[in-house]
Short mmCIF file of C-alpha atoms in Angstrom, two decimals:
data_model
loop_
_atom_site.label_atom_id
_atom_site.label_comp_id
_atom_site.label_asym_id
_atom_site.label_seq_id
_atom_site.Cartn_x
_atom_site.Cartn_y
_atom_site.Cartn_z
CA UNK A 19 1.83 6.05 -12.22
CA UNK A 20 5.35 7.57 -12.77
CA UNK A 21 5.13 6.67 -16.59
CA UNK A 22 4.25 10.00 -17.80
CA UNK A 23 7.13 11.61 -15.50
CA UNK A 24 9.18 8.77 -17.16
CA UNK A 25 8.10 9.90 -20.74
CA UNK A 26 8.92 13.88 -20.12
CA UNK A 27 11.99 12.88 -18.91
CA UNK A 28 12.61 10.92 -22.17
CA UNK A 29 11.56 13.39 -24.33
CA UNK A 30 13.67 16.48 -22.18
CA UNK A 31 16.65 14.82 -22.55
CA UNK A 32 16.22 13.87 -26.43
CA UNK A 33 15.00 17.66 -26.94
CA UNK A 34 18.52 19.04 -25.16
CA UNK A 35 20.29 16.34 -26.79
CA UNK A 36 18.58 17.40 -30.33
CA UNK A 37 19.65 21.12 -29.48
CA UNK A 38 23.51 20.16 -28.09
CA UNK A 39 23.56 18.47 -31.69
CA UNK A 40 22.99 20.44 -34.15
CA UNK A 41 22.88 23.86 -32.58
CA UNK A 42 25.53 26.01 -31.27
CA UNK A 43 23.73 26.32 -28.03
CA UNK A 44 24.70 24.17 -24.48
CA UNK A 45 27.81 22.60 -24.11
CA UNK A 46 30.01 21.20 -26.44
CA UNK A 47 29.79 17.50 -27.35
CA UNK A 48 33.17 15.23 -27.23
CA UNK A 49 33.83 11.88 -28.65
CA UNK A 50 30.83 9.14 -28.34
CA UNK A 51 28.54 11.98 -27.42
CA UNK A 52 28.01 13.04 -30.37
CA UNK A 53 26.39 9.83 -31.31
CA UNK A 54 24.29 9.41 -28.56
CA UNK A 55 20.49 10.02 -29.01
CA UNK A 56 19.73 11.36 -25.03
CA UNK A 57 22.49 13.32 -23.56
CA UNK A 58 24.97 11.96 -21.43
CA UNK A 59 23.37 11.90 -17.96
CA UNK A 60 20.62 10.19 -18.61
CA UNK A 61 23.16 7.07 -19.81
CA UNK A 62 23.23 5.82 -16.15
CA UNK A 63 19.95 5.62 -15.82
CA UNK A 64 19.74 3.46 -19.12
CA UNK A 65 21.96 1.28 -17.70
CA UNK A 66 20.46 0.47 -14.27
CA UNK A 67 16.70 -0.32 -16.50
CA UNK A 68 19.00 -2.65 -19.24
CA UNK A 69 20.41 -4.60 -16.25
CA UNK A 70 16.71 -4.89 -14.52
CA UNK A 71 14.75 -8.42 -14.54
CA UNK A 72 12.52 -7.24 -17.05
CA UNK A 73 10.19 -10.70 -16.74
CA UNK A 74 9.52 -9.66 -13.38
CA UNK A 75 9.29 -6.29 -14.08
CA UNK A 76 6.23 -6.42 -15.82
CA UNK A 77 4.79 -8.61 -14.05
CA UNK A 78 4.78 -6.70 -11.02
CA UNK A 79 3.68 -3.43 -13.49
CA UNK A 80 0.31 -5.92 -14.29
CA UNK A 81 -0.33 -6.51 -10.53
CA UNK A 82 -0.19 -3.02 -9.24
CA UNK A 83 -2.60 -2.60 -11.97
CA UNK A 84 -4.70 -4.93 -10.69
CA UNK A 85 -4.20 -3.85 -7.04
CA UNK A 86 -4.96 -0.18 -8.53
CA UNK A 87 -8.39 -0.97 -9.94
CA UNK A 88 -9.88 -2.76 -7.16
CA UNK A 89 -8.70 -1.06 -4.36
CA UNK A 90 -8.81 2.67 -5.61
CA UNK A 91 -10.96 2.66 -8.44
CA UNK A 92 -13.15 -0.44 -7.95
CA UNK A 93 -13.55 -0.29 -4.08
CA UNK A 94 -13.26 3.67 -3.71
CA UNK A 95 -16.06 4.20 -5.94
CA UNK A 96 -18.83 1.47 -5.02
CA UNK A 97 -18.44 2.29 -1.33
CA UNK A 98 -19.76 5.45 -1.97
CA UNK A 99 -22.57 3.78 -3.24
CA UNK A 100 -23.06 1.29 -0.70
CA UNK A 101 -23.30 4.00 1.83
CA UNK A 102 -25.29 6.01 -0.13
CA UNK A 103 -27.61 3.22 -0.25
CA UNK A 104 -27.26 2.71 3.42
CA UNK A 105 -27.96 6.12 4.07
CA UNK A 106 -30.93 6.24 2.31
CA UNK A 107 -32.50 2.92 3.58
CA UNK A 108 -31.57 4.47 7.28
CA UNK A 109 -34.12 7.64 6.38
CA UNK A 110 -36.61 7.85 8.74
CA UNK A 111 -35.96 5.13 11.21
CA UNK A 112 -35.42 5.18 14.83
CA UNK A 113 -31.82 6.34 16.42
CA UNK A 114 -31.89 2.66 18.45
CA UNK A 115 -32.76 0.80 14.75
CA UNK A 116 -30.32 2.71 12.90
CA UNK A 117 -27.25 2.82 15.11
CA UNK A 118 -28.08 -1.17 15.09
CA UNK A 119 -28.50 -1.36 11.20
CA UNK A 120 -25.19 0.79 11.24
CA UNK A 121 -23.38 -0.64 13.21
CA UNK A 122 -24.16 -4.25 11.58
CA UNK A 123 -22.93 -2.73 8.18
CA UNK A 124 -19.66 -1.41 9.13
CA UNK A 125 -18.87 -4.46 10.90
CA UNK A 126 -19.31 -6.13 7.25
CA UNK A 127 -17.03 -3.21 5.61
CA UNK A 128 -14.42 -3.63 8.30
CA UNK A 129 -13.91 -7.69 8.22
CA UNK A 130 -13.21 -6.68 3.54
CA UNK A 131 -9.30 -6.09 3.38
CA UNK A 132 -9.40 -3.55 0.97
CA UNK A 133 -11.98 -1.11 3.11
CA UNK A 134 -10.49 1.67 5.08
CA UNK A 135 -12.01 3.07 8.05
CA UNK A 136 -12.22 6.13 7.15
CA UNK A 137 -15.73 6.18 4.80
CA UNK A 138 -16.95 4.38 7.49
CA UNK A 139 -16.71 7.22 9.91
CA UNK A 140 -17.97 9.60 7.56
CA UNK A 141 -21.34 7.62 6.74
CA UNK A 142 -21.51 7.91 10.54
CA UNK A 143 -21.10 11.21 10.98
CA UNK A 144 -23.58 11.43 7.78
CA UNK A 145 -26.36 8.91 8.94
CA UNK A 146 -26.19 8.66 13.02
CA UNK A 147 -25.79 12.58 13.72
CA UNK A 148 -28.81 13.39 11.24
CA UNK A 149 -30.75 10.53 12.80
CA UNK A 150 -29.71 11.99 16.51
CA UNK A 151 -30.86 15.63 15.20
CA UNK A 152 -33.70 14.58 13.64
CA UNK A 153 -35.54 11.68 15.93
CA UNK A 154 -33.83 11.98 19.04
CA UNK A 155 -34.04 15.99 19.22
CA UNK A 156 -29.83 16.67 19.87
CA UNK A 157 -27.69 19.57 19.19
CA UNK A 158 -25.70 19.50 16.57
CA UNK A 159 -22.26 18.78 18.45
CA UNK A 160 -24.20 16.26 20.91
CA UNK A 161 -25.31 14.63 17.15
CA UNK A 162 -22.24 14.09 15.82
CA UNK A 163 -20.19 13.38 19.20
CA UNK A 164 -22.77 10.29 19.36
CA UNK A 165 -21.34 9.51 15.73
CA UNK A 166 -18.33 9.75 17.23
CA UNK A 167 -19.25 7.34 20.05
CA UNK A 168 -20.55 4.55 17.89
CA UNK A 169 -18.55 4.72 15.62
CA UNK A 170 -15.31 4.57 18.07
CA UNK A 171 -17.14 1.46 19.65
CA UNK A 172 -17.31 -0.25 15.99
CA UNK A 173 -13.35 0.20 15.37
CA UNK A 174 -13.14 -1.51 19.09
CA UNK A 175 -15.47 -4.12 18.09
CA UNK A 176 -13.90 -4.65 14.85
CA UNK A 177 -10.04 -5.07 16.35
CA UNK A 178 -11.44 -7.87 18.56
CA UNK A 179 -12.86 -9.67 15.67
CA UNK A 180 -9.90 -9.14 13.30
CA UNK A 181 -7.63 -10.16 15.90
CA UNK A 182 -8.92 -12.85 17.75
CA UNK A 183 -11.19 -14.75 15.01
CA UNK A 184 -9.45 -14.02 11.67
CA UNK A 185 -5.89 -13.18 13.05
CA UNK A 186 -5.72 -15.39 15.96
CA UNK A 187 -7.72 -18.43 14.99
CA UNK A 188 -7.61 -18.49 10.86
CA UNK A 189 -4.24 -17.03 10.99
CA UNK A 190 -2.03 -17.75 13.58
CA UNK A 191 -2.98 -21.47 12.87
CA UNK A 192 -2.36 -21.59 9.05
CA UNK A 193 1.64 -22.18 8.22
CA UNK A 194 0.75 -20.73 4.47
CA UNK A 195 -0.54 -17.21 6.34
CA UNK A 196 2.16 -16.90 8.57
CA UNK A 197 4.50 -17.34 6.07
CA UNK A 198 2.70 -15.15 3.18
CA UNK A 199 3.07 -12.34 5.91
CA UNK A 200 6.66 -12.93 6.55
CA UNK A 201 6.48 -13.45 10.34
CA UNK A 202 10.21 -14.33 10.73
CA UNK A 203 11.04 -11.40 9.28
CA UNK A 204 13.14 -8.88 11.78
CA UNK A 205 10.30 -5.96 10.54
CA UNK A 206 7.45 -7.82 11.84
CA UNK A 207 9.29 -8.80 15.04
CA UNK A 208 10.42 -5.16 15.38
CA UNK A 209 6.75 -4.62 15.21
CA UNK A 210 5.80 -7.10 17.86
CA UNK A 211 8.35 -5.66 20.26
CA UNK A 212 7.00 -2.56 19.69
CA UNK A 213 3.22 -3.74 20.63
CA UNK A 214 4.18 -5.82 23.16
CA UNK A 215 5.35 -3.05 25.90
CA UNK A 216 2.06 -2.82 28.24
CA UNK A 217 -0.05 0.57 28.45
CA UNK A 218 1.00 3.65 25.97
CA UNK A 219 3.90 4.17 24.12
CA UNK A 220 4.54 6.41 21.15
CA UNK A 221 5.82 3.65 18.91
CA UNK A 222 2.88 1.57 19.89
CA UNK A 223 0.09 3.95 19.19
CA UNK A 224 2.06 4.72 16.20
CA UNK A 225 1.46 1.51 14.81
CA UNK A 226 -1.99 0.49 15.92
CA UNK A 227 -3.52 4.29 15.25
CA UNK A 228 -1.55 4.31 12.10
CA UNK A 229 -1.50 0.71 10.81
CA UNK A 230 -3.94 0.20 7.47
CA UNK A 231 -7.08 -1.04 9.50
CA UNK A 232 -7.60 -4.89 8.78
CA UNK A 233 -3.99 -5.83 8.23
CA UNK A 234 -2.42 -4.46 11.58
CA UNK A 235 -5.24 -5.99 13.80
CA UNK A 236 -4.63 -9.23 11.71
CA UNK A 237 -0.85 -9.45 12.83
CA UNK A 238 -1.34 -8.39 16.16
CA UNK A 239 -3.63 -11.92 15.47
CA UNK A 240 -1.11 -13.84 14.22
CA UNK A 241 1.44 -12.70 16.99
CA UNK A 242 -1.08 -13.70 19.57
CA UNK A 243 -0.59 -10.49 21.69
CA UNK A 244 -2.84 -9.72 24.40
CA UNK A 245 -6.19 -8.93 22.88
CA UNK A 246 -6.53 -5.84 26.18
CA UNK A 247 -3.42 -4.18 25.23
CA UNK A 248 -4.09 -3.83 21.85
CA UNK A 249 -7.13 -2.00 22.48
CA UNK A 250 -5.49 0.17 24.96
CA UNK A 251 -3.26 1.34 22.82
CA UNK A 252 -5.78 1.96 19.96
CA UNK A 253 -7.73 4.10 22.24
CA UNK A 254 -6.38 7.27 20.56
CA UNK A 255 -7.67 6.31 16.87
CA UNK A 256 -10.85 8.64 18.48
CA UNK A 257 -8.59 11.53 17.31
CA UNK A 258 -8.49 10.53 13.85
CA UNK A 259 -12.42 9.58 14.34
CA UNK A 260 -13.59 12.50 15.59
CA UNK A 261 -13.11 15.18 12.58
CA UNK A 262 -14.40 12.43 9.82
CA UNK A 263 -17.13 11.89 11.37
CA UNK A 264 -17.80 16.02 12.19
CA UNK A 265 -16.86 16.18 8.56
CA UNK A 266 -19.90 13.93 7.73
CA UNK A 267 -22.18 15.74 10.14
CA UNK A 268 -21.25 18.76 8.89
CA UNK A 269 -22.37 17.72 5.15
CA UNK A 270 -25.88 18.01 5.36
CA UNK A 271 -25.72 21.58 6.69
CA UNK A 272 -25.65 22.65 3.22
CA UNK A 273 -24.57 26.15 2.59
CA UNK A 274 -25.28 26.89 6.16
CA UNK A 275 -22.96 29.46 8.18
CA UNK A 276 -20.50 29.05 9.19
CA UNK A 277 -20.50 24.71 8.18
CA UNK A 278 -20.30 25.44 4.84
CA UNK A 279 -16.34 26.42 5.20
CA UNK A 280 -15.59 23.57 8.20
CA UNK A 281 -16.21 20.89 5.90
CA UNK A 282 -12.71 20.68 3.38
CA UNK A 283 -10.94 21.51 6.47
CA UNK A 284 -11.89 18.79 8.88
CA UNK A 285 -11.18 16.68 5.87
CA UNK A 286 -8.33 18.05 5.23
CA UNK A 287 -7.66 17.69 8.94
CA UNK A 288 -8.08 14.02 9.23
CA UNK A 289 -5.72 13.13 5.82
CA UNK A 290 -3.19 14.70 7.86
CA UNK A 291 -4.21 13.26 11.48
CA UNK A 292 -4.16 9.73 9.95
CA UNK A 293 -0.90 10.30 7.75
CA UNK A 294 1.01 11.54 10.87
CA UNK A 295 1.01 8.15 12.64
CA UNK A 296 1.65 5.81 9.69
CA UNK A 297 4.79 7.86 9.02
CA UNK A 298 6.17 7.48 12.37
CA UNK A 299 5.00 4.11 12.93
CA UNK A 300 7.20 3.42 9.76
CA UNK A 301 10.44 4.87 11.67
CA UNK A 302 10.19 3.76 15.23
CA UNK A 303 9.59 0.18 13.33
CA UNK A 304 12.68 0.86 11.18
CA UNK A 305 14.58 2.12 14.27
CA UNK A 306 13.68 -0.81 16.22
CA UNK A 307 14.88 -3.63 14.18
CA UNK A 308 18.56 -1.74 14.22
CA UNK A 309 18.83 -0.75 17.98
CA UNK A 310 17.64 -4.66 18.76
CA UNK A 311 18.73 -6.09 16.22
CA UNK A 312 20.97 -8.83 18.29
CA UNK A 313 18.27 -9.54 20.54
CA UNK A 314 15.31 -10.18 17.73
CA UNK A 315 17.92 -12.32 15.57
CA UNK A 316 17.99 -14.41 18.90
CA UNK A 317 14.49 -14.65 18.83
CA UNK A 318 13.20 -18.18 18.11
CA UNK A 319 12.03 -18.54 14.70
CA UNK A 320 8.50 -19.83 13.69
CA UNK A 321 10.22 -23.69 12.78
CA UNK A 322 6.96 -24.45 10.60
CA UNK A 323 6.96 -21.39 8.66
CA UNK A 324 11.04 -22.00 8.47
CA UNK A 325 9.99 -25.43 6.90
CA UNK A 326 7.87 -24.61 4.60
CA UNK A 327 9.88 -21.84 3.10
CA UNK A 328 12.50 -24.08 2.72
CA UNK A 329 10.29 -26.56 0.52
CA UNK A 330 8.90 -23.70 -1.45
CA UNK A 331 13.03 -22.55 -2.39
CA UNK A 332 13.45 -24.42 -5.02
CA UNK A 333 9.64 -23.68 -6.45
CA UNK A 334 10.59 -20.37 -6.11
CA UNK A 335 13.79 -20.93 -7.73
CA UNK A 336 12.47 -22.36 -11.00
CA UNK A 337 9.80 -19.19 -10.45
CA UNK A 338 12.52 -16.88 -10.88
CA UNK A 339 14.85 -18.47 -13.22
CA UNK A 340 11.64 -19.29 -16.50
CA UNK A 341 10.03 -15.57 -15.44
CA UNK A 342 13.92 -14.08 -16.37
CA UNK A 343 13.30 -12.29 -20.24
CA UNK A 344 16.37 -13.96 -21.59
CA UNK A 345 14.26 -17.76 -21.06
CA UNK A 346 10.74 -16.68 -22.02
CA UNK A 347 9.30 -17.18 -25.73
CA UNK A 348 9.04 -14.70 -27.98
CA UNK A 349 5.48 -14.44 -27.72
CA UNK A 350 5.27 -14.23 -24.13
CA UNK A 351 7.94 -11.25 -24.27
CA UNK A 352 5.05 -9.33 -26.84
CA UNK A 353 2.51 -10.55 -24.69
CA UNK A 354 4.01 -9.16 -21.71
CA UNK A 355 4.63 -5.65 -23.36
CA UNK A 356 0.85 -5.75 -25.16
CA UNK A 357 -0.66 -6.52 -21.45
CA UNK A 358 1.59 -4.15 -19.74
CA UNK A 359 0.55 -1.25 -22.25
CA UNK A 360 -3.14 -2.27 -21.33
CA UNK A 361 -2.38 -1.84 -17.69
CA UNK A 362 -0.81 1.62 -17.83
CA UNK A 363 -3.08 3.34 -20.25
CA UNK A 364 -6.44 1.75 -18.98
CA UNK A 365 -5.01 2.72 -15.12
CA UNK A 366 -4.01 6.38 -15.89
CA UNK A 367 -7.42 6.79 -17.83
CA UNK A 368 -9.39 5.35 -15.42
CA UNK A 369 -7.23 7.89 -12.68
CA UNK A 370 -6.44 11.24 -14.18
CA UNK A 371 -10.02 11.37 -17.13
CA UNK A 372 -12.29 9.55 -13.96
CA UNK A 373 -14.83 12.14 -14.60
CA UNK A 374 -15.01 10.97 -18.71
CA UNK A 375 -15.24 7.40 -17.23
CA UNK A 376 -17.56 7.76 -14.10
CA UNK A 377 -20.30 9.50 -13.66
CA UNK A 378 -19.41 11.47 -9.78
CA UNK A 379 -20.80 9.96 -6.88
CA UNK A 380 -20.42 11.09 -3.06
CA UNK A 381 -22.21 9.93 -0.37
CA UNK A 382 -24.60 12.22 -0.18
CA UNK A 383 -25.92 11.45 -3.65
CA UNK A 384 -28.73 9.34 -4.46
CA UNK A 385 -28.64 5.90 -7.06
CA UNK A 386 -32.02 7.22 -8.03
CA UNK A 387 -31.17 10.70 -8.73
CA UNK A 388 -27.80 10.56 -9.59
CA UNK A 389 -27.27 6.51 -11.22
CA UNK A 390 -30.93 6.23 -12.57
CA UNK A 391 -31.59 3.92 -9.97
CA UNK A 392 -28.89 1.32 -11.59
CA UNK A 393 -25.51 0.97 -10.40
CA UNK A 394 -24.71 0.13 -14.27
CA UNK A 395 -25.09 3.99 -14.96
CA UNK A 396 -22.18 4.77 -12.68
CA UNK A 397 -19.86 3.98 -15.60
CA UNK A 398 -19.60 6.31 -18.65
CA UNK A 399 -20.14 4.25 -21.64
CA UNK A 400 -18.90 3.93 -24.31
CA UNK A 401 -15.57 5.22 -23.51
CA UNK A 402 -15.55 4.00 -19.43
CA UNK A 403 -16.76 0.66 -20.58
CA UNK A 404 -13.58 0.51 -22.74
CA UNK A 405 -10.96 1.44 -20.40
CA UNK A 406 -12.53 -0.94 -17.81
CA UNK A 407 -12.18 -4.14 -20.24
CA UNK A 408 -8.79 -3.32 -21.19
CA UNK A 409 -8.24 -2.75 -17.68
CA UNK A 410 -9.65 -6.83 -16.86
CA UNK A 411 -7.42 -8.23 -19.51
CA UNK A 412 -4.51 -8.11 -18.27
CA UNK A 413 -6.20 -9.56 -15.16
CA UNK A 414 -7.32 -12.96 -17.29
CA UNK A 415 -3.72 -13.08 -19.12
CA UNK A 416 -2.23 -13.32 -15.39
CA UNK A 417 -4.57 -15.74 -14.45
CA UNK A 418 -3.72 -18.18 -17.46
CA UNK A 419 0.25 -17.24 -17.38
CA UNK A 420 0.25 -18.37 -13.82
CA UNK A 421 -1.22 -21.44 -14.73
CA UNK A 422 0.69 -21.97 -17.41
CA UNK A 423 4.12 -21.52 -15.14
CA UNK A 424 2.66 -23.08 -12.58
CA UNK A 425 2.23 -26.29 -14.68
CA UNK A 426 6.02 -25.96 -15.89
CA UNK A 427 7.62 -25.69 -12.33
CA UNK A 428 5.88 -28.91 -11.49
CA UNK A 429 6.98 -30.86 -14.48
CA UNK A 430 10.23 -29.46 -13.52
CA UNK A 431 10.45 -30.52 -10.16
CA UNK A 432 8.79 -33.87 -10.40
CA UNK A 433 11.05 -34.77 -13.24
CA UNK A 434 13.83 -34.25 -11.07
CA UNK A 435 15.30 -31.47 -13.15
CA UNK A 436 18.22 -29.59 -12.17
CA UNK A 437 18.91 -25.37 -12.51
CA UNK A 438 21.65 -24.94 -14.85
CA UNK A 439 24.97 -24.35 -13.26
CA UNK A 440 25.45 -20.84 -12.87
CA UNK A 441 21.66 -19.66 -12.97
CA UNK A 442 20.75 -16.68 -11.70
CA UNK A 443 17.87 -17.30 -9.40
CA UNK A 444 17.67 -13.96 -7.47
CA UNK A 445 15.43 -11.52 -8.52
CA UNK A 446 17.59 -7.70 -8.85
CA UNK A 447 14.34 -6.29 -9.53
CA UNK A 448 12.99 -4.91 -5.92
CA UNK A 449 9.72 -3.36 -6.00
CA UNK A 450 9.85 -0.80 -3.09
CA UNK A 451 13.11 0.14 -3.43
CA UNK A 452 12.16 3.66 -5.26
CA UNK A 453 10.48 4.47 -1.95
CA UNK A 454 12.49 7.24 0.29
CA UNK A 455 10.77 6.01 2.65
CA UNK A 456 11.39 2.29 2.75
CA UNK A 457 12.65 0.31 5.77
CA UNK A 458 16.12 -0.52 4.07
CA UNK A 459 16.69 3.05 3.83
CA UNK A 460 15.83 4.18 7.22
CA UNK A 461 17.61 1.45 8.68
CA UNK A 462 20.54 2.38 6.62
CA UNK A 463 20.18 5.85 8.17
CA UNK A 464 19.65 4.67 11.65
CA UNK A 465 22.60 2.26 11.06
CA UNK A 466 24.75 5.01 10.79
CA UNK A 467 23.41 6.93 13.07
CA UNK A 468 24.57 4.35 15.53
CA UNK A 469 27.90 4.36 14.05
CA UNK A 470 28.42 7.46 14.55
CA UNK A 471 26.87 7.21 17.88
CA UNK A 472 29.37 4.64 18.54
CA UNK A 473 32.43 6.69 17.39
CA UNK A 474 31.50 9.83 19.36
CA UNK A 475 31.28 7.64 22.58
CA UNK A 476 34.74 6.34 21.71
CA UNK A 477 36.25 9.88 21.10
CA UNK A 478 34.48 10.49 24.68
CA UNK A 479 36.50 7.72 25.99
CA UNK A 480 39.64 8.62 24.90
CA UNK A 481 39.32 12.05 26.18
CA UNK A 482 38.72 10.82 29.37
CA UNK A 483 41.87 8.57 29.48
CA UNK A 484 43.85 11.40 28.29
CA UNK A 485 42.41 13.36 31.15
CA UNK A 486 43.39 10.69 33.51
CA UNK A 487 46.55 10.33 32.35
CA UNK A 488 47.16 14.31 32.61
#
């Protein structure tokens, strides 16, 4: 996504460069920098990319690509469809039959990964507060605080399912979960001392209101904490609830006064309702794993998951070492590049020219009207039929180049061969470290925090002895 920033960058520093070069203009050039192509301050930068792993690299560029089209282009489009279709098979029926039919549904949506709650709540608000208005002869705000109602029930209903059945019994009780979710690390068991005080807390309603849906009730699975307290403290996700599902209601009011000007701002409303939570969540989790950090390293450790990590080391090892660019072939390195250009063109077409791709589809639309009456039409073609298959072939050369290196680690291994000496089998290249916000920096910044915390209470100290003394 930052590859066009990237580029402008590029091309910036080659234009002032250019100008410092053969122009009288901007500041003298000395020595070496007069041969230099970009101007000087960009060099560092240069040489922090020259020393990354680029074999991982790109790897990890192909499955953010991946993750990209299914989760914001692939799932964010055909569950407006889905409910659309919902909606429309939900015309006309009872309020008992549809808040069933409903209610059935978004229990399917919630158990997918990918699906976030929140076009969930705004079908409701769409489909339950017309239905209320409609068959059952409520007000408007009685309508959509019943949408609010059911669908406040479904997340409840959904966090018992996701934590006792998928997190609790699939979960907790597979050693390859456990340790694909990292549950030794001092994060996760910041996170379960966080969840684990009884009743409300800030940091715990942090984390449960503004956890990704199916992935925090999963954990909370896996950690086997008390099923009760978990929905206690998700109680307040009815706040985040309630203006989606007004924002739904309010929909189908049309260009009616004043509705027509409440809609973008409930919206708006609930982006920042539901950001709010995941951002603190993020500190007080951060936070935690610095001011008990003695106490959660004291913590037993999950001994099976510690086992099988250990086994999959030297897997991993091997992993590392034949991914590094320097030990790949030469046709791997172009197919890397050739798959990676794929992934970044087909992506940012797909994101920034959606309308030349997609035809536009809210819930409120109809497949007939809008598709035809075939979800085929929802894609543009020829030119979104394009950027969609050069989008999936990256996604097949992944799938055969981890079969491939799959294969080789195992004739490795079982042939009893040995790393050369002096490999470098750590991987420089980490993924979130561009993020501001990630939990190495913010426990760097509560780290000193605590230093300085420390310092100040020893300055207090001495003041006091010199008092004494005086």
């Amino acid at each position: 996504l930052l590859t066009p920033v990237f580029l402008v960058y590029l091309m910036l520093s080659f234009i002032i460069q250019s100008i410092r070069r053969y122009t009288p203009l901007g500041k003298p050039l000395k020595g070496s920098e007069k041969r230099l192509r970009f101007q000087i301050e960009s060099q560092p930068l240069f040489e922090r990319l020259r020393n990354w792993e680029w074999g991982s690299v790109l790897l990890k560029v192909m499955w953010i690509g991946v993750f990209w089209i299914i989760v914001v282009i692939g799932i964010g489009r055909l569950v407006n469809v889905f409910l659309s279709w919902l909606s429309g098979e939900l015309e006309g029926l009872s309020l008992t039959l549809t808040t069933a039919v409903f209610f059935g549904a978004g229990m399917i949506m919630f158990l997918l990964p990918p699906v976030p709650g929140l076009p969930i709540y705004f079908t409701g608000g769409i489909v339950l507060a017309k239905t209320a208005e409609d068959s059952a002869g409520l007000s408007f705000l009685n309508a959509a605080l019943y949408s609010v109602l059911i669908c406040s029930l479904l997340k409840g209903a959904a966090i018992v399912i996701q934590q006792k059945v998928i997190g609790q019994i699939i979960g907790a009780r597979s050693v390859y979960v456990r340790s694909l979710v990292n549950i030794n690390s001092l994060e996760l068991r910041a996170m379960k001392k966080i969840m684990a005080v009884p009743g409300f807390t800030i940091p715990k309603v942090a984390v449960l209101v503004g956890g990704p849906d199916w992935p925090t009730s999963v954990l909370t699975g896996i950690m086997r904490l008390p099923l009760l307290q978990m929905l206690l403290g998700s109680v307040p996700v009815v706040v985040t609830i309630i203006p989606v599902c007004f924002a739904g209601a309010v929909l189908l009011k049309g260009d009616e006064e004043p509705y027509v000007v409440l809609n973008p701002i409930l919206l708006t409303l609930s982006f920042i309702i539901q950001l709010t939570p995941f951002f603190v969540a993020i500190h007080y989790i951060a936070r935690a794993a610095i001011v008990y950090r003695e106490e959660l390293e004291n913590e037993p450790l999950d001994e099976e998951v510690e086992k099988y990590n250990a086994n999959k080391v030297l897997s991993q090892k091997w992993s590392i070492y034949l991914n590094k660019w320097e030990n790949l072939s030469t046709c791997t390195r172009y197919m890397h590049g050739i798959m990676v250009t794929f992934t970044v063109i087909s992506n940012l077409t797909l994101w920034l020219g959606g309308s030349e791709c997609f035809v536009a589809f809210e819930v409120t639309d109809t497949i007939e009207e809008t598709l035809d009456g075939s979800i085929v039409n929802l894609v543009k073609y020829p030119f979104g039929g394009i950027m969609l298959l050069m989008a999936a072939i990256p996604w097949v050369y992944l799938f055969i180049f981890g079969i491939i290196q799959g294969q080789r680690i195992k004739k490795k291994i079982s042939s009893g061969a040995v790393l050369p000496e002096g490999a470098d089998t750590e991987n420089s290249f980490e993924l979130f470290n561009v993020s501001m916000f990630s939990m190495k920096n913010l426990q760097n910044l509560f780290r000193e925090e605590s230093a300085l915390d420390r310092l100040e209470g020893e300055d207090d100290d001495s003041d006091d002895e010199e008092s004494e003394r005086a």
